[in-house]
XYZ file of C-alpha atoms in Angstrom:
64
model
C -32.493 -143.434 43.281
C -32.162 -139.706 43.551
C -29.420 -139.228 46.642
C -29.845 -135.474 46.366
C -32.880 -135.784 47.554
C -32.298 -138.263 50.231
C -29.444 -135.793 50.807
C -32.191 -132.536 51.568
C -34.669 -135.233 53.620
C -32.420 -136.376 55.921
C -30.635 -132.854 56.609
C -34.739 -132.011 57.079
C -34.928 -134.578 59.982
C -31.578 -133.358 61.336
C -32.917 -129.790 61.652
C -36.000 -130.928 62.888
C -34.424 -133.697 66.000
C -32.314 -130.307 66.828
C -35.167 -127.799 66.704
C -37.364 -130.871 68.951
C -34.395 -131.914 70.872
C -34.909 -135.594 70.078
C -31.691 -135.623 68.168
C -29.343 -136.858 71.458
C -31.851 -139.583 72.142
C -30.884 -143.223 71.757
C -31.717 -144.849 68.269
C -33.222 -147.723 70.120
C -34.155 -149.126 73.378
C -31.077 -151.832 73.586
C -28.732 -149.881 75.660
C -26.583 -148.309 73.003
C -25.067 -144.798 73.434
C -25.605 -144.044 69.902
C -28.092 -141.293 69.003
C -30.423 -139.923 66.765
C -27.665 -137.615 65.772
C -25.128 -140.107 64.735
C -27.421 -142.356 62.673
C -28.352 -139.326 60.617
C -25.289 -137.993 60.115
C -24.035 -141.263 59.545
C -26.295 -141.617 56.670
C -25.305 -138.178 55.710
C -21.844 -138.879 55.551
C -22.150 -142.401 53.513
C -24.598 -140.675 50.790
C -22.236 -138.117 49.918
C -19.920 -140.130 49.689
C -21.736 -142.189 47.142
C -22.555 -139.423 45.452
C -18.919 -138.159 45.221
C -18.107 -141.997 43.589
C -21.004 -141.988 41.366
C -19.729 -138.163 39.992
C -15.790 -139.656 39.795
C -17.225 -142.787 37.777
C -19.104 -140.969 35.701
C -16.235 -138.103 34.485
C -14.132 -141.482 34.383
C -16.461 -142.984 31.956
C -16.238 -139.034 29.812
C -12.695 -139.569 29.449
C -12.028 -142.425 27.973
């Protein structure tokens, strides 16, 4: 799994739901006020945080 470039796809469909305006739309049809918006950056948010443990547990594993 490469999460950079999960990373540079999902910041593509980000740019593109702004540049569309589709990004404030609901992610589904059940009523919820969440949008496009927050399930990307969501995502976003939990990837690069992976990432950032994956690079810690990795210099952890150099050290020792």
């Amino acid at each position: 799994m490469n999460i950079s470039d999960l990373l540079c796809d999902l910041y593509d469909v980000r740019r593109m739901a702004e540049f569309e305006g589709f990004g404030n739309l609901p992610k589904d049809n059940d009523g919820t006020e969440t949008t496009i918006f927050d399930c990307l950056d969501n995502c976003i948010t939990q990837l690069i945080e992976c990432l950032i443990e994956w690079n810690l547990e990795l210099e952890e594993q150099r050290t020792k």
